[in-house]
Short mmCIF file of C-alpha atoms in Angstrom, two decimals:
data_model
loop_
_atom_site.label_atom_id
_atom_site.label_comp_id
_atom_site.label_asym_id
_atom_site.label_seq_id
_atom_site.Cartn_x
_atom_site.Cartn_y
_atom_site.Cartn_z
CA UNK A 150 -53.31 -103.23 22.66
CA UNK A 151 -50.54 -105.61 21.50
CA UNK A 152 -47.94 -103.64 23.21
CA UNK A 153 -49.72 -104.05 26.52
CA UNK A 154 -50.01 -107.60 26.39
CA UNK A 155 -46.45 -108.46 24.77
CA UNK A 156 -44.60 -110.84 26.88
CA UNK A 157 -41.90 -108.47 28.16
CA UNK A 158 -44.43 -106.10 29.38
CA UNK A 159 -46.47 -108.40 30.97
CA UNK A 160 -43.67 -109.82 32.68
CA UNK A 161 -42.53 -106.60 33.84
CA UNK A 162 -45.90 -106.13 35.50
CA UNK A 163 -46.02 -109.48 36.88
CA UNK A 164 -42.59 -108.77 38.81
CA UNK A 165 -44.56 -105.58 40.10
CA UNK A 166 -47.35 -107.53 41.33
CA UNK A 167 -44.75 -109.92 42.78
CA UNK A 168 -43.24 -106.94 44.74
CA UNK A 169 -46.62 -105.88 45.92
CA UNK A 170 -47.35 -109.20 47.00
CA UNK A 171 -43.84 -109.56 48.97
CA UNK A 172 -43.85 -106.43 50.40
CA UNK A 173 -47.53 -107.05 51.99
CA UNK A 174 -46.63 -110.76 53.00
CA UNK A 175 -43.61 -109.54 55.00
CA UNK A 176 -45.56 -106.57 56.39
CA UNK A 177 -48.44 -108.82 57.47
CA UNK A 178 -46.12 -111.34 59.26
CA UNK A 179 -44.29 -108.43 61.13
CA UNK A 180 -47.27 -106.48 62.22
CA UNK A 181 -48.98 -109.57 63.13
CA UNK A 182 -46.43 -110.41 65.49
CA UNK A 183 -45.71 -106.97 66.64
CA UNK A 184 -49.49 -106.29 67.09
CA UNK A 185 -50.12 -109.17 69.05
CA UNK A 186 -47.27 -107.72 71.51
CA UNK A 187 -48.53 -104.17 71.35
CA UNK A 188 -52.11 -105.69 72.30
CA UNK A 189 -50.48 -107.57 75.32
CA UNK A 190 -48.34 -104.40 76.33
CA UNK A 191 -51.49 -102.24 76.52
CA UNK A 192 -53.60 -104.80 78.53
CA UNK A 193 -50.46 -105.13 80.58
CA UNK A 194 -50.90 -104.51 84.55
CA UNK A 195 -47.63 -102.20 84.26
CA UNK A 196 -48.61 -98.60 84.25
CA UNK A 197 -45.56 -97.17 82.01
CA UNK A 198 -45.75 -100.23 79.50
CA UNK A 199 -49.63 -99.64 78.89
CA UNK A 200 -48.99 -96.00 78.47
CA UNK A 201 -46.03 -96.53 75.77
CA UNK A 202 -48.02 -99.04 73.93
CA UNK A 203 -51.42 -96.83 74.05
CA UNK A 204 -49.46 -93.73 72.76
CA UNK A 205 -47.83 -95.64 70.09
CA UNK A 206 -50.99 -97.22 68.97
CA UNK A 207 -53.32 -94.26 69.00
CA UNK A 208 -50.37 -91.87 67.53
CA UNK A 209 -50.18 -94.09 64.53
CA UNK A 210 -53.74 -94.54 64.17
CA UNK A 211 -54.17 -90.88 63.91
CA UNK A 212 -51.53 -90.40 60.97
CA UNK A 213 -51.57 -90.96 57.47
CA UNK A 214 -49.68 -93.89 56.21
CA UNK A 215 -48.36 -91.78 53.36
CA UNK A 216 -46.63 -89.57 56.32
CA UNK A 217 -45.23 -92.80 57.98
CA UNK A 218 -43.78 -94.12 54.56
CA UNK A 219 -42.16 -90.48 53.79
CA UNK A 220 -40.74 -90.59 57.47
CA UNK A 221 -39.38 -93.84 57.15
CA UNK A 222 -37.58 -93.03 53.79
CA UNK A 223 -36.49 -89.57 54.12
CA UNK A 224 -35.99 -88.93 58.01
CA UNK A 225 -35.32 -92.29 59.80
CA UNK A 226 -31.88 -93.03 58.09
CA UNK A 227 -30.75 -89.75 59.50
CA UNK A 228 -31.76 -90.64 63.12
CA UNK A 229 -30.58 -94.25 63.12
CA UNK A 230 -27.58 -93.48 60.83
CA UNK A 231 -28.15 -96.45 58.60
CA UNK A 232 -28.98 -95.74 54.62
CA UNK A 233 -32.10 -97.54 53.90
CA UNK A 234 -33.15 -98.80 50.33
CA UNK A 235 -36.73 -97.91 49.21
CA UNK A 236 -38.13 -101.56 49.81
CA UNK A 237 -36.56 -101.70 53.68
CA UNK A 238 -38.05 -98.42 54.16
CA UNK A 239 -41.65 -99.47 52.67
CA UNK A 240 -41.40 -102.63 54.89
CA UNK A 241 -40.60 -100.58 57.95
CA UNK A 242 -43.24 -98.16 57.29
CA UNK A 243 -46.28 -100.75 56.42
CA UNK A 244 -45.16 -102.66 59.40
CA UNK A 245 -45.00 -100.06 61.73
CA UNK A 246 -48.35 -98.53 60.69
CA UNK A 247 -50.39 -101.92 60.28
CA UNK A 248 -48.96 -103.15 63.83
CA UNK A 249 -50.81 -100.35 65.51
CA UNK A 250 -54.13 -101.42 63.71
CA UNK A 251 -53.78 -105.05 64.19
CA UNK A 252 -52.94 -104.22 68.05
CA UNK A 253 -56.51 -102.63 68.27
CA UNK A 254 -58.22 -105.65 66.81
CA UNK A 255 -56.35 -108.16 68.81
CA UNK A 256 -57.07 -106.21 72.11
CA UNK A 257 -60.91 -106.43 71.15
CA UNK A 258 -60.68 -109.91 70.42
CA UNK A 259 -58.75 -110.74 74.07
CA UNK A 260 -61.46 -108.54 75.47
CA UNK A 261 -64.04 -110.59 74.06
CA UNK A 262 -63.01 -113.96 75.34
CA UNK A 263 -65.46 -114.63 78.06
CA UNK A 264 -63.89 -114.43 81.59
CA UNK A 265 -65.24 -117.84 82.58
CA UNK A 266 -62.85 -119.38 80.30
CA UNK A 267 -59.77 -117.62 81.62
CA UNK A 268 -61.03 -118.87 85.25
CA UNK A 269 -61.81 -122.54 84.19
CA UNK A 270 -58.27 -122.52 82.66
CA UNK A 271 -56.85 -121.05 85.95
CA UNK A 272 -58.81 -123.47 88.11
CA UNK A 273 -57.58 -126.56 86.15
CA UNK A 274 -54.00 -125.28 86.85
CA UNK A 275 -52.31 -123.57 83.91
CA UNK A 276 -50.04 -120.83 84.42
CA UNK A 277 -50.62 -117.06 83.15
CA UNK A 278 -48.54 -117.67 79.92
CA UNK A 279 -49.85 -120.74 79.23
CA UNK A 280 -53.57 -119.57 79.63
CA UNK A 281 -52.56 -116.63 77.31
CA UNK A 282 -50.92 -118.69 74.91
CA UNK A 283 -52.97 -121.76 74.75
CA UNK A 284 -56.65 -120.79 75.35
CA UNK A 285 -57.10 -116.99 75.18
CA UNK A 286 -54.90 -116.33 72.14
CA UNK A 287 -56.24 -118.99 69.96
CA UNK A 288 -59.93 -118.44 70.69
CA UNK A 289 -59.22 -114.40 69.82
CA UNK A 290 -57.36 -114.92 66.81
CA UNK A 291 -60.12 -117.01 65.43
CA UNK A 292 -62.89 -114.40 66.42
CA UNK A 293 -60.94 -111.30 64.83
CA UNK A 294 -59.94 -113.15 61.53
CA UNK A 295 -62.69 -111.13 59.52
CA UNK A 296 -61.18 -108.07 61.01
CA UNK A 297 -57.63 -109.12 60.38
CA UNK A 298 -58.30 -109.99 56.73
CA UNK A 299 -60.20 -106.68 56.45
CA UNK A 300 -56.90 -104.73 57.49
CA UNK A 301 -54.71 -106.92 55.31
CA UNK A 302 -56.89 -105.76 52.10
CA UNK A 303 -56.15 -102.34 53.14
CA UNK A 304 -52.43 -103.08 53.73
CA UNK A 305 -52.40 -104.50 50.18
CA UNK A 306 -53.77 -101.47 48.54
CA UNK A 307 -51.83 -99.29 51.03
CA UNK A 308 -48.49 -100.92 49.25
CA UNK A 309 -49.43 -98.78 46.23
CA UNK A 310 -48.23 -95.73 48.21
CA UNK A 311 -44.83 -97.07 48.34
CA UNK A 312 -44.48 -96.09 44.71
CA UNK A 313 -43.85 -92.39 45.36
CA UNK A 314 -40.74 -93.41 46.97
CA UNK A 315 -39.70 -95.42 44.41
CA UNK A 316 -40.30 -99.36 45.18
CA UNK A 317 -40.91 -100.96 41.69
CA UNK A 318 -44.37 -102.43 42.60
CA UNK A 319 -47.53 -102.72 40.40
CA UNK A 320 -48.23 -99.21 40.55
CA UNK A 321 -45.00 -97.91 39.89
CA UNK A 322 -44.19 -100.29 37.20
CA UNK A 323 -47.66 -99.41 35.48
CA UNK A 324 -46.44 -95.66 35.52
CA UNK A 325 -43.04 -96.71 33.68
CA UNK A 326 -45.34 -98.88 31.11
CA UNK A 327 -47.25 -95.98 30.18
CA UNK A 328 -44.38 -93.23 30.29
CA UNK A 329 -42.94 -95.06 27.30
CA UNK A 330 -44.35 -95.41 23.67
CA UNK A 331 -47.26 -95.50 23.01
CA UNK A 332 -48.02 -93.27 25.82
CA UNK A 333 -51.45 -94.94 26.61
CA UNK A 334 -52.14 -94.61 30.34
CA UNK A 335 -55.78 -95.70 30.05
CA UNK A 336 -55.14 -99.62 29.02
CA UNK A 337 -52.37 -99.62 31.63
CA UNK A 338 -54.57 -98.50 34.48
CA UNK A 339 -57.26 -100.69 33.41
CA UNK A 340 -55.17 -103.78 33.65
CA UNK A 341 -53.47 -102.86 37.09
CA UNK A 342 -57.06 -102.05 38.48
CA UNK A 343 -58.21 -105.37 37.42
CA UNK A 344 -55.04 -107.11 38.96
CA UNK A 345 -55.47 -105.11 42.40
CA UNK A 346 -59.35 -105.74 42.07
CA UNK A 347 -58.91 -109.85 41.70
CA UNK A 348 -56.29 -110.18 44.52
CA UNK A 349 -57.96 -107.88 47.20
CA UNK A 350 -61.62 -109.35 46.20
CA UNK A 351 -60.17 -112.78 46.44
CA UNK A 352 -58.87 -111.88 50.04
CA UNK A 353 -61.94 -110.08 50.95
CA UNK A 354 -64.04 -113.19 49.98
CA UNK A 355 -61.88 -115.63 52.12
CA UNK A 356 -62.45 -113.13 54.93
CA UNK A 357 -66.32 -113.14 54.37
CA UNK A 358 -66.06 -116.91 54.66
CA UNK A 359 -64.52 -117.15 57.79
CA UNK A 360 -66.82 -114.57 58.80
CA UNK A 361 -69.89 -116.59 58.01
CA UNK A 362 -68.59 -119.72 59.93
CA UNK A 363 -70.21 -119.73 63.42
CA UNK B 223 -35.80 -80.83 65.68
CA UNK B 224 -34.58 -77.65 63.75
CA UNK B 225 -36.40 -74.99 65.27
CA UNK B 226 -34.92 -72.28 62.52
CA UNK B 227 -36.77 -74.45 59.67
CA UNK B 228 -39.87 -74.96 61.89
CA UNK B 229 -40.13 -71.14 62.46
CA UNK B 230 -39.69 -70.52 58.63
CA UNK B 231 -42.13 -73.27 57.46
CA UNK B 232 -44.86 -72.76 60.10
CA UNK B 233 -46.95 -70.22 57.97
CA UNK B 234 -46.36 -72.73 54.83
CA UNK B 235 -47.80 -75.51 57.24
CA UNK B 236 -50.61 -73.71 58.47
CA UNK B 237 -51.62 -73.15 54.60
CA UNK B 238 -50.88 -76.82 53.79
CA UNK B 239 -53.28 -77.68 56.85
CA UNK B 240 -55.92 -75.25 55.32
CA UNK B 241 -55.66 -77.19 51.90
CA UNK B 242 -56.15 -80.53 53.67
CA UNK B 243 -59.19 -79.24 55.21
CA UNK B 244 -60.60 -78.11 52.21
CA UNK B 245 -59.85 -81.18 50.16
CA UNK B 246 -61.31 -83.47 53.12
CA UNK B 247 -64.48 -81.32 53.50
CA UNK B 248 -65.26 -81.10 50.12
CA UNK B 249 -64.47 -84.97 49.42
CA UNK B 250 -66.75 -85.46 52.68
CA UNK B 251 -69.83 -83.72 51.24
CA UNK B 252 -69.41 -85.69 48.00
CA UNK B 253 -68.77 -89.07 49.91
CA UNK B 254 -71.75 -88.43 52.23
CA UNK B 255 -74.12 -87.50 49.00
CA UNK B 256 -72.84 -90.56 46.86
CA UNK B 257 -72.73 -92.83 49.83
CA UNK B 258 -76.39 -92.12 51.01
CA UNK B 259 -77.73 -92.64 47.29
CA UNK B 260 -75.77 -95.86 47.10
CA UNK B 261 -76.71 -97.16 50.47
CA UNK B 262 -80.44 -96.38 49.32
CA UNK B 263 -80.08 -98.57 46.23
CA UNK B 264 -78.39 -101.57 47.82
CA UNK B 265 -81.44 -102.13 50.12
CA UNK B 266 -84.03 -101.02 47.28
CA UNK B 267 -86.45 -103.75 46.18
CA UNK B 268 -85.19 -103.38 42.47
CA UNK B 269 -82.70 -106.38 41.86
CA UNK B 270 -80.77 -104.05 39.19
CA UNK B 271 -80.20 -101.43 41.49
CA UNK B 272 -79.04 -103.36 44.16
CA UNK B 273 -76.78 -105.22 41.74
CA UNK B 274 -75.18 -102.20 40.30
CA UNK B 275 -74.79 -100.47 43.66
CA UNK B 276 -72.97 -103.46 45.10
CA UNK B 277 -70.73 -103.44 42.06
CA UNK B 278 -69.78 -99.89 42.74
CA UNK B 279 -69.13 -100.32 46.42
CA UNK B 280 -66.83 -103.72 45.36
CA UNK B 281 -64.87 -102.23 42.58
CA UNK B 282 -63.92 -98.89 44.47
CA UNK B 283 -62.98 -100.68 47.71
CA UNK B 284 -60.75 -103.08 45.97
CA UNK B 285 -58.73 -100.58 44.23
CA UNK B 286 -56.12 -98.59 45.96
CA UNK B 287 -56.97 -95.04 46.09
CA UNK B 288 -53.82 -93.94 44.55
CA UNK B 289 -54.74 -95.89 41.34
CA UNK B 290 -57.99 -94.12 41.18
CA UNK B 291 -56.35 -90.62 41.44
CA UNK B 292 -53.69 -91.41 38.90
CA UNK B 293 -56.16 -92.44 36.72
CA UNK B 294 -58.55 -89.22 37.09
CA UNK B 295 -54.84 -87.00 36.73
CA UNK B 296 -52.89 -88.84 34.16
CA UNK B 297 -55.45 -91.09 32.26
CA UNK B 298 -58.62 -88.81 31.83
CA UNK B 299 -56.45 -86.26 29.70
CA UNK B 300 -55.72 -88.92 27.29
CA UNK B 301 -59.10 -89.83 26.51
CA UNK B 302 -59.30 -90.37 22.75
CA UNK B 303 -62.36 -88.31 21.70
CA UNK B 304 -63.28 -86.15 24.73
CA UNK B 305 -60.13 -85.59 26.88
CA UNK B 306 -60.96 -84.48 30.27
CA UNK B 307 -58.16 -82.20 32.13
CA UNK B 308 -59.13 -81.46 35.59
CA UNK B 309 -56.46 -79.70 37.85
CA UNK B 310 -54.92 -81.63 40.80
CA UNK B 311 -56.99 -80.29 43.43
CA UNK B 312 -60.19 -81.26 41.42
CA UNK B 313 -59.09 -84.76 40.79
CA UNK B 314 -57.95 -85.33 44.58
CA UNK B 315 -61.56 -83.90 45.93
CA UNK B 316 -63.24 -86.28 43.18
CA UNK B 317 -60.95 -89.36 43.75
CA UNK B 318 -61.13 -88.88 47.48
CA UNK B 319 -64.92 -88.56 47.90
CA UNK B 320 -65.87 -91.25 45.28
CA UNK B 321 -63.48 -93.69 47.19
CA UNK B 322 -64.96 -93.04 50.66
CA UNK B 323 -68.70 -93.11 49.32
CA UNK B 324 -68.30 -96.73 48.98
CA UNK B 325 -67.54 -96.98 52.63
CA UNK B 326 -70.22 -94.36 53.46
CA UNK B 327 -72.58 -96.65 51.85
CA UNK B 328 -71.50 -99.92 53.72
CA UNK B 329 -71.69 -97.88 56.82
CA UNK B 330 -75.15 -96.70 56.33
CA UNK B 331 -76.10 -100.13 54.94
CA UNK B 332 -74.88 -102.16 57.83
CA UNK B 333 -76.56 -99.89 60.27
CA UNK B 334 -80.00 -100.17 58.74
CA UNK B 335 -79.21 -104.17 58.85
CA UNK B 336 -77.93 -104.18 62.38
CA UNK B 337 -81.36 -103.30 63.66
CA UNK B 338 -83.41 -106.39 64.44
CA UNK B 339 -86.46 -107.03 62.13
CA UNK B 340 -88.29 -107.94 65.40
CA UNK B 341 -88.03 -104.14 66.22
CA UNK B 342 -90.00 -102.94 63.18
CA UNK B 343 -92.63 -105.71 63.59
CA UNK B 344 -92.94 -105.33 67.15
CA UNK B 345 -93.44 -101.29 66.66
CA UNK B 346 -95.93 -102.05 63.64
CA UNK B 347 -97.91 -104.56 66.01
CA UNK B 348 -97.99 -101.94 68.78
CA UNK B 349 -100.19 -99.49 66.35
CA UNK B 350 -97.41 -97.30 65.09
CA UNK B 351 -97.79 -96.72 61.49
CA UNK B 352 -94.70 -97.64 58.97
CA UNK B 353 -93.31 -94.16 58.81
CA UNK B 354 -93.46 -93.33 62.54
CA UNK B 355 -92.34 -97.15 63.32
CA UNK B 356 -89.09 -96.25 60.88
CA UNK B 357 -88.65 -92.58 62.38
CA UNK B 358 -89.02 -93.27 65.97
CA UNK B 359 -87.66 -96.92 66.05
CA UNK B 360 -85.69 -98.12 63.13
CA UNK B 361 -83.78 -94.96 62.17
CA UNK B 362 -82.53 -93.86 65.68
CA UNK B 363 -81.00 -97.15 66.51
CA UNK B 364 -79.65 -97.39 62.90
CA UNK B 365 -77.98 -94.14 63.33
CA UNK B 366 -76.42 -94.94 66.64
CA UNK B 367 -75.07 -98.14 65.06
CA UNK B 368 -73.92 -96.11 61.73
CA UNK B 369 -71.83 -93.80 63.97
CA UNK B 370 -68.76 -95.83 64.68
CA UNK B 371 -68.01 -97.26 61.31
CA UNK B 372 -69.02 -93.85 59.51
CA UNK B 373 -66.60 -91.81 62.41
CA UNK B 374 -63.82 -94.52 61.06
CA UNK B 375 -64.75 -93.58 57.23
CA UNK B 376 -64.16 -89.74 58.22
CA UNK B 377 -61.03 -90.23 59.89
CA UNK B 378 -59.83 -92.26 57.14
CA UNK B 379 -60.62 -89.70 54.42
CA UNK B 380 -58.96 -87.04 56.78
CA UNK B 381 -55.99 -89.16 56.41
CA UNK B 382 -56.01 -90.23 52.90
CA UNK B 383 -56.39 -86.77 51.75
CA UNK B 384 -52.87 -86.92 52.21
CA UNK B 385 -52.71 -88.93 48.68
CA UNK B 386 -53.42 -85.42 46.92
CA UNK B 387 -49.93 -84.39 47.64
CA UNK B 388 -48.72 -86.94 45.11
CA UNK B 389 -50.43 -85.29 42.39
CA UNK B 390 -48.44 -82.06 43.50
CA UNK B 391 -51.36 -80.41 45.56
CA UNK B 392 -49.35 -78.83 48.28
CA UNK B 393 -51.53 -79.90 51.41
CA UNK B 394 -49.55 -80.69 54.74
CA UNK B 395 -47.63 -83.73 53.32
CA UNK B 396 -46.95 -81.89 50.21
CA UNK B 397 -45.70 -78.54 51.93
CA UNK B 398 -43.38 -80.86 54.08
CA UNK B 399 -42.23 -82.73 51.28
CA UNK B 400 -41.39 -79.31 49.56
CA UNK B 401 -39.82 -77.57 52.42
CA UNK B 402 -37.77 -81.00 53.27
CA UNK B 403 -36.36 -81.27 49.33
CA UNK B 404 -35.06 -77.70 50.26
CA UNK B 405 -33.77 -77.79 53.84
CA UNK B 406 -33.64 -81.66 54.41
CA UNK B 407 -35.10 -80.87 57.84
CA UNK B 408 -37.39 -83.95 57.27
CA UNK B 409 -37.67 -85.13 60.57
CA UNK B 410 -38.65 -81.62 61.73
CA UNK B 411 -41.17 -80.98 58.90
CA UNK B 412 -42.70 -84.43 59.34
CA UNK B 413 -43.37 -83.66 62.89
CA UNK B 414 -44.88 -80.24 62.06
CA UNK B 415 -47.04 -82.00 59.52
CA UNK B 416 -47.74 -84.96 61.94
CA UNK B 417 -48.87 -82.39 64.63
CA UNK B 418 -51.29 -80.75 61.87
CA UNK B 419 -53.15 -84.46 61.50
CA UNK B 420 -53.22 -84.77 65.22
CA UNK B 421 -55.31 -81.47 65.53
CA UNK B 422 -57.60 -82.88 62.83
CA UNK B 423 -58.15 -86.49 63.50
CA UNK B 424 -58.10 -86.63 67.28
CA UNK B 425 -60.82 -83.96 67.74
CA UNK B 426 -62.64 -85.83 65.35
CA UNK B 427 -62.19 -89.31 66.88
CA UNK B 428 -63.12 -88.03 70.50
CA UNK B 429 -66.28 -86.42 68.82
CA UNK B 430 -67.19 -89.47 67.24
CA UNK B 431 -66.87 -91.31 70.54
CA UNK B 432 -68.71 -88.65 72.70
CA UNK B 433 -71.48 -88.90 69.81
CA UNK B 434 -71.60 -92.75 70.02
CA UNK B 435 -71.82 -92.91 74.01
CA UNK B 436 -74.93 -90.25 73.58
CA UNK B 437 -76.74 -91.93 71.03
CA UNK B 438 -76.29 -95.44 72.89
CA UNK B 439 -77.56 -94.05 76.33
#
């Protein structure tokens, strides 16, 4: 097993984990911002805005993330006329997909903020935007942390799918390692499974701790 | 949209849709059977059963399905003493079914845990037997609470069935990908595949919502 734990191999896999985490971190950031905007759009009083957001959210949620990844890599460049490298396509796909799921979590969080809090803020003279930014969103975001963390664990697992468009993340690099001598997939899979498990279990535990807080 | 390609590929896409349905249905049966067994083990009085089933759920939930699928397809045939060679379709069904069983188990467990203990105690103190208290009071409420997460699990299972295309099964995505490599009409073919998934997921989501409303009445 010394081949697997050779410094060069471990470094190669660590780089894959780095790519996985970087892709996930960028997608989490973009999808969080886009998800909040989508949720606000869906809750907006303007009919066309609500409908556009609703169609986007429900459409995305009905499709496999693999289809979105393939679309971003193989079809999108032809539509927008810009060549995308695998990482850029991966970021676009993971962000666009997760944004729809984040939007639903945020919407549920906003709807769960009691009316009285909003009315009290309005009565004390805050404007609509101020109420949303200073009162409603902070309360809602606190309440939906467990659901958001669970969604981000799903995102981290789904980044493995970008291996099929050639991003050299953890799963793809694992495949490269076992396709070379001594050609042994079992130890390689065991190692990358342990790595994924540790990262995701750690993230889930943080989520559970947030859930346990009153 | 490239209508010529769409017309030429419609038959193949329909065939792919059928494969997606087959993989999903077989995996769903496996997931439900395993999931119920694991859920029962998770609330069992036996501590070893509880620990083992918790480990099962946590391990499966926290490792990407793609890694589990690749393990079955690429690694099992290299087992030293008894190599296990399964075809891609079988690997897909097993990986998807086993992975989803962890989520089924969690949905059922949270449903049972979601029924307040006082409900069972109230039913017992009003003279019901344990069996009828379970059957008439606890389980109906548990099932109603289980429907939304279970429905979500089924939807995710249908969507996750697309991963079988990565081991060369010609499901909806696999078919679109194959035809795309030949014609480069990716946008058209993905739109066709997307329509296929919508045909499966939207009625499922609608059915789950309707069932939830009915049970919560």
